[in-house]
Short mmCIF file of C-alpha atoms and ligand atoms in Angstrom, two decimals:
data_model
loop_
_atom_site.label_atom_id
_atom_site.label_comp_id
_atom_site.label_asym_id
_atom_site.label_seq_id
_atom_site.Cartn_x
_atom_site.Cartn_y
_atom_site.Cartn_z
CA MET R 1 0.00 0.00 0.00
CA CYS R 2 1.36 3.46 -0.92
CA LYS R 3 1.26 5.47 2.32
CA TRP R 4 0.88 8.76 0.43
CA PHE R 5 -2.22 7.41 -1.34
CA THR R 6 -3.82 6.47 1.98
CA ARG R 7 -2.91 9.79 3.60
CA LEU R 8 -4.26 11.85 0.70
CA TYR R 9 -7.25 9.62 -0.11
CA ASP R 10 -10.00 11.85 1.28
CA THR R 11 -8.41 15.00 -0.19
CA LEU R 12 -8.06 13.38 -3.62
CA MET R 13 -11.63 12.11 -3.51
CA GLU R 14 -13.26 15.35 -2.30
CA PRO R 15 -13.75 16.98 -5.76
CA LEU R 16 -15.36 13.76 -7.05
CA GLU R 17 -17.46 13.40 -3.90
CA ARG R 18 -18.74 16.96 -4.34
CA ARG R 19 -19.47 16.41 -8.04
CA GLY R 20 -21.74 13.41 -7.49
CA PHE R 21 -20.04 10.49 -5.76
CA ARG R 22 -21.49 11.47 -2.36
CA GLU R 23 -25.02 11.41 -3.77
CA ILE R 24 -24.38 8.09 -5.54
CA ARG R 25 -23.01 6.54 -2.33
CA LYS R 26 -25.99 7.85 -0.33
CA ASN R 27 -28.60 6.48 -2.75
CA LEU R 28 -26.89 3.09 -2.89
CA VAL R 29 -25.82 2.53 0.70
CA ARG R 30 -29.18 3.54 2.20
CA LYS R 31 -30.57 0.35 0.52
CA ALA R 32 -28.37 -1.91 2.66
CA GLU R 33 -30.53 -3.91 5.10
CA GLY R 34 -30.11 -6.46 7.87
CA LYS R 35 -26.62 -7.72 8.58
CA VAL R 36 -24.29 -5.95 6.18
CA LEU R 37 -20.75 -6.64 5.02
CA GLU R 38 -18.77 -3.79 3.46
CA ILE R 39 -15.70 -4.79 1.44
CA GLY R 40 -12.58 -2.59 1.52
CA SER R 41 -14.22 0.24 3.43
CA GLY R 42 -11.18 2.55 3.22
CA THR R 43 -11.63 5.77 5.19
CA GLY R 44 -15.35 5.03 5.72
CA LEU R 45 -16.81 7.40 3.13
CA ASN R 46 -19.95 5.22 3.00
CA PHE R 47 -20.48 5.03 6.75
CA PRO R 48 -22.67 8.19 7.10
CA PHE R 49 -25.22 6.73 4.67
CA TYR R 50 -26.23 3.51 6.42
CA GLU R 51 -29.82 3.96 7.61
CA LYS R 52 -31.63 0.63 7.75
CA ALA R 53 -28.76 -1.76 8.46
CA GLU R 54 -29.00 -3.62 11.78
CA GLN R 55 -25.24 -4.02 11.92
CA VAL R 56 -22.35 -3.35 9.52
CA ILE R 57 -19.14 -5.34 9.52
CA ALA R 58 -16.57 -3.64 7.32
CA ILE R 59 -13.35 -5.33 6.22
CA GLU R 60 -10.29 -3.25 5.39
CA PRO R 61 -6.78 -4.74 5.16
CA GLU R 62 -4.83 -1.45 5.36
CA PRO R 63 -4.21 -0.30 8.99
CA LEU R 64 -3.96 3.43 8.16
CA MET R 65 -7.26 3.31 6.25
CA ARG R 66 -8.92 1.60 9.24
CA GLU R 67 -7.51 4.24 11.58
CA LYS R 68 -8.72 7.09 9.37
CA SER R 69 -12.23 5.59 9.32
CA ILE R 70 -12.65 5.68 13.14
CA PRO R 71 -14.33 9.15 13.33
CA ARG R 72 -16.89 8.00 10.74
CA VAL R 73 -17.54 4.80 12.71
CA THR R 74 -18.20 6.89 15.81
CA ALA R 75 -20.49 9.33 13.97
CA ALA R 76 -22.51 6.66 12.12
CA ARG R 77 -26.22 6.11 12.78
CA VAL R 78 -25.82 2.33 12.87
CA ARG R 79 -23.43 -0.04 14.63
CA ILE R 80 -20.25 -0.47 12.53
CA GLU R 81 -17.26 -2.66 13.25
CA VAL R 82 -14.14 -2.43 11.06
CA ILE R 83 -11.92 -5.50 10.98
CA SER R 84 -8.67 -6.42 9.27
CA ALA R 85 -9.29 -8.92 6.46
CA GLY R 86 -8.92 -9.36 2.71
CA ALA R 87 -11.90 -10.05 0.46
CA GLU R 88 -10.27 -13.13 -1.07
CA ASP R 89 -10.46 -15.01 2.25
CA LEU R 90 -13.42 -13.75 4.26
CA PRO R 91 -13.40 -14.86 7.92
CA PHE R 92 -17.17 -15.54 8.05
CA PRO R 93 -19.35 -18.66 7.75
CA ASP R 94 -21.45 -19.32 4.63
CA ASN R 95 -24.71 -17.34 4.31
CA SER R 96 -23.87 -14.78 7.02
CA PHE R 97 -24.98 -11.49 5.42
CA ASP R 98 -28.20 -10.01 4.03
CA THR R 99 -26.36 -7.32 2.03
CA VAL R 100 -22.80 -6.89 0.75
CA VAL R 101 -21.61 -3.39 -0.20
CA GLY R 102 -18.53 -2.46 -2.23
CA THR R 103 -17.55 0.91 -3.66
CA LEU R 104 -14.50 1.61 -5.83
CA VAL R 105 -12.95 -1.59 -4.52
CA LEU R 106 -13.19 -4.42 -7.08
CA CYS R 107 -10.71 -2.41 -9.17
CA THR R 108 -8.09 -2.72 -6.41
CA ILE R 109 -8.51 -6.20 -4.89
CA PRO R 110 -5.66 -8.29 -6.34
CA ASP R 111 -7.85 -11.37 -7.11
CA SER R 112 -11.30 -9.94 -7.84
CA TYR R 113 -12.63 -13.32 -9.06
CA LYS R 114 -11.77 -15.04 -5.76
CA ALA R 115 -13.19 -12.06 -3.85
CA MET R 116 -16.52 -12.34 -5.71
CA GLU R 117 -16.64 -16.10 -5.01
CA GLU R 118 -16.14 -15.33 -1.32
CA ILE R 119 -18.79 -12.60 -1.39
CA ARG R 120 -21.23 -15.08 -2.95
CA ARG R 121 -20.40 -17.67 -0.29
CA VAL R 122 -20.98 -15.36 2.71
CA CYS R 123 -24.06 -13.64 1.23
CA LYS R 124 -27.38 -15.36 2.04
CA PRO R 125 -29.51 -16.88 -0.75
CA ASP R 126 -31.49 -13.97 -2.27
CA GLY R 127 -29.26 -11.55 -0.36
CA LYS R 128 -28.28 -8.38 -2.22
CA VAL R 129 -25.01 -6.96 -3.41
CA LEU R 130 -24.65 -3.22 -3.97
CA PHE R 131 -21.65 -1.98 -5.94
CA PHE R 132 -20.39 1.33 -7.28
CA GLU R 133 -17.35 0.71 -9.45
CA HIS R 134 -15.36 2.12 -12.34
CA VAL R 135 -15.10 -0.37 -15.18
CA ARG R 136 -13.59 -1.17 -18.59
CA LEU R 137 -15.32 0.99 -21.20
CA ASN R 138 -17.34 -0.59 -23.97
CA HIS R 139 -15.55 1.48 -26.62
CA PRO R 140 -13.04 0.06 -29.13
CA VAL R 141 -10.42 2.76 -28.63
CA LEU R 142 -10.96 3.95 -25.05
CA CYS R 143 -10.84 0.42 -23.61
CA ARG R 144 -7.42 -0.04 -25.28
CA LEU R 145 -6.30 3.21 -23.69
CA GLN R 146 -7.44 1.87 -20.31
CA ASP R 147 -5.42 -1.35 -20.94
CA TRP R 148 -2.39 0.72 -21.88
CA LEU R 149 -2.61 3.03 -18.86
CA THR R 150 -3.34 0.35 -16.26
CA PRO R 151 0.27 -0.78 -15.51
CA VAL R 152 1.31 2.81 -14.65
CA TRP R 153 -2.01 3.67 -12.95
CA LYS R 154 -1.69 0.57 -10.75
CA ARG R 155 1.65 1.79 -9.44
CA LEU R 156 0.38 5.30 -8.78
CA CYS R 157 -2.99 4.40 -7.30
CA ASP R 158 -2.37 1.52 -4.99
CA GLY R 159 -3.10 -1.42 -7.30
CA CYS R 160 -6.16 0.10 -8.99
CA HIS R 161 -6.97 -1.45 -12.42
CA LEU R 162 -8.72 0.81 -14.92
CA ASN R 163 -9.77 -2.06 -17.14
CA ARG R 164 -11.78 -4.56 -15.11
CA ASN R 165 -15.04 -5.84 -16.54
CA THR R 166 -16.81 -5.92 -13.20
CA LEU R 167 -20.38 -6.19 -14.48
CA GLU R 168 -19.49 -9.33 -16.45
CA LEU R 169 -17.68 -10.78 -13.41
CA ILE R 170 -20.69 -10.29 -11.12
CA GLY R 171 -22.96 -12.14 -13.56
CA GLN R 172 -20.36 -14.85 -14.21
CA ILE R 173 -20.04 -15.65 -10.49
CA GLY R 174 -23.79 -16.39 -10.26
CA PHE R 175 -25.45 -13.18 -9.12
CA GLU R 176 -28.58 -12.01 -10.91
CA VAL R 177 -28.05 -8.40 -11.92
CA ILE R 178 -31.25 -6.45 -11.29
CA ARG R 179 -30.18 -2.83 -11.88
CA VAL R 180 -27.32 -1.09 -13.62
CA GLU R 181 -26.95 2.67 -13.80
CA GLY R 182 -24.09 4.32 -15.66
CA TYR R 183 -22.32 7.61 -14.95
CA ALA R 184 -19.69 9.54 -16.96
CA ARG R 185 -20.48 7.64 -20.18
CA ASP R 186 -20.58 4.35 -18.27
CA LEU R 187 -17.08 4.69 -16.84
CA PHE R 188 -18.76 4.30 -13.44
CA LEU R 189 -21.55 1.80 -12.82
CA VAL R 190 -23.94 1.31 -9.94
CA ILE R 191 -24.74 -2.40 -9.93
CA GLU R 192 -27.42 -4.06 -7.80
CA ALA R 193 -27.71 -7.84 -7.86
CA THR R 194 -29.22 -10.72 -5.90
CA ASN R 195 -27.55 -13.92 -4.87
CA LYS R 196 -29.06 -16.89 -6.69
CA LYS R 197 -27.82 -20.03 -4.96
C1 SAM Z 201 -9.98 3.00 -3.85
S1 SAM Z 201 -10.10 2.47 -2.19
C2 SAM Z 201 -11.86 2.54 -1.92
C3 SAM Z 201 -12.22 2.73 -0.49
C4 SAM Z 201 -13.73 2.86 -0.20
N1 SAM Z 201 -14.42 1.66 -0.54
C5 SAM Z 201 -14.34 4.04 -0.91
O1 SAM Z 201 -15.34 3.87 -1.60
O2 SAM Z 201 -13.83 5.14 -0.73
C6 SAM Z 201 -9.80 0.70 -2.33
C7 SAM Z 201 -9.79 0.02 -0.98
O3 SAM Z 201 -9.66 -1.40 -1.16
C8 SAM Z 201 -8.85 -1.90 -0.14
N2 SAM Z 201 -8.32 -3.22 -0.51
C9 SAM Z 201 -7.17 -3.51 -1.16
N3 SAM Z 201 -7.01 -4.84 -1.28
C10 SAM Z 201 -8.09 -5.40 -0.70
C11 SAM Z 201 -8.50 -6.76 -0.47
N4 SAM Z 201 -7.77 -7.77 -0.90
N5 SAM Z 201 -9.66 -6.96 0.18
C12 SAM Z 201 -10.42 -5.93 0.61
N6 SAM Z 201 -10.08 -4.63 0.43
C13 SAM Z 201 -8.93 -4.37 -0.20
C14 SAM Z 201 -7.78 -0.83 0.00
O4 SAM Z 201 -7.05 -0.94 1.20
C15 SAM Z 201 -8.61 0.43 -0.10
O5 SAM Z 201 -9.08 0.85 1.15
#
């Protein structure tokens, strides 16, 4: 993990948050119900928007990110616990969660396929997954540009891949996609799906 990236994360995100991300997070995260798992919660930018969740367990492998999220845990309206874990090996029994939330995270997790298999395992049958992710563009030239930029981008932005086809992955793993909404010419997608087991 690049320490500078973690330290500057909220500052770097603020212009995007102001220009729409905050509203997107709010509209997505407020749908989380029951026992909720959040994957790679970072500095806790989603924490203010949980309304109906009974309990949120957030996993975040980076200690400095976890530390920076503490004020948002304290200020949240629902009970949130942040623990150290990676999404590829979730320390929870099968069928533990009603909702799984992930924002801007499937781009960074080293093995996103394994992570999605784990998410499917711990999510209850008919449980929901709520994602907000940037994805590989469906454009013949721009997607090549994303492929070309990704090796450098990954180094600068803490392992972030610009070119992951996350929507395809979610369907491939066995979730039924029920809603997709695109932003910035579909560079960013809100994806809601249910777990068909
Ligand atoms: C771009 S940040 C997004 C943080 C937050 N979800 C948000 O929306 O602001 C990506 C996060 O994924 C976390 N991460 C990296 N590898 C991970 C893994 N294997 N499992 C879970 N989270 C991981 C990083 O530590 C970082 O906090």
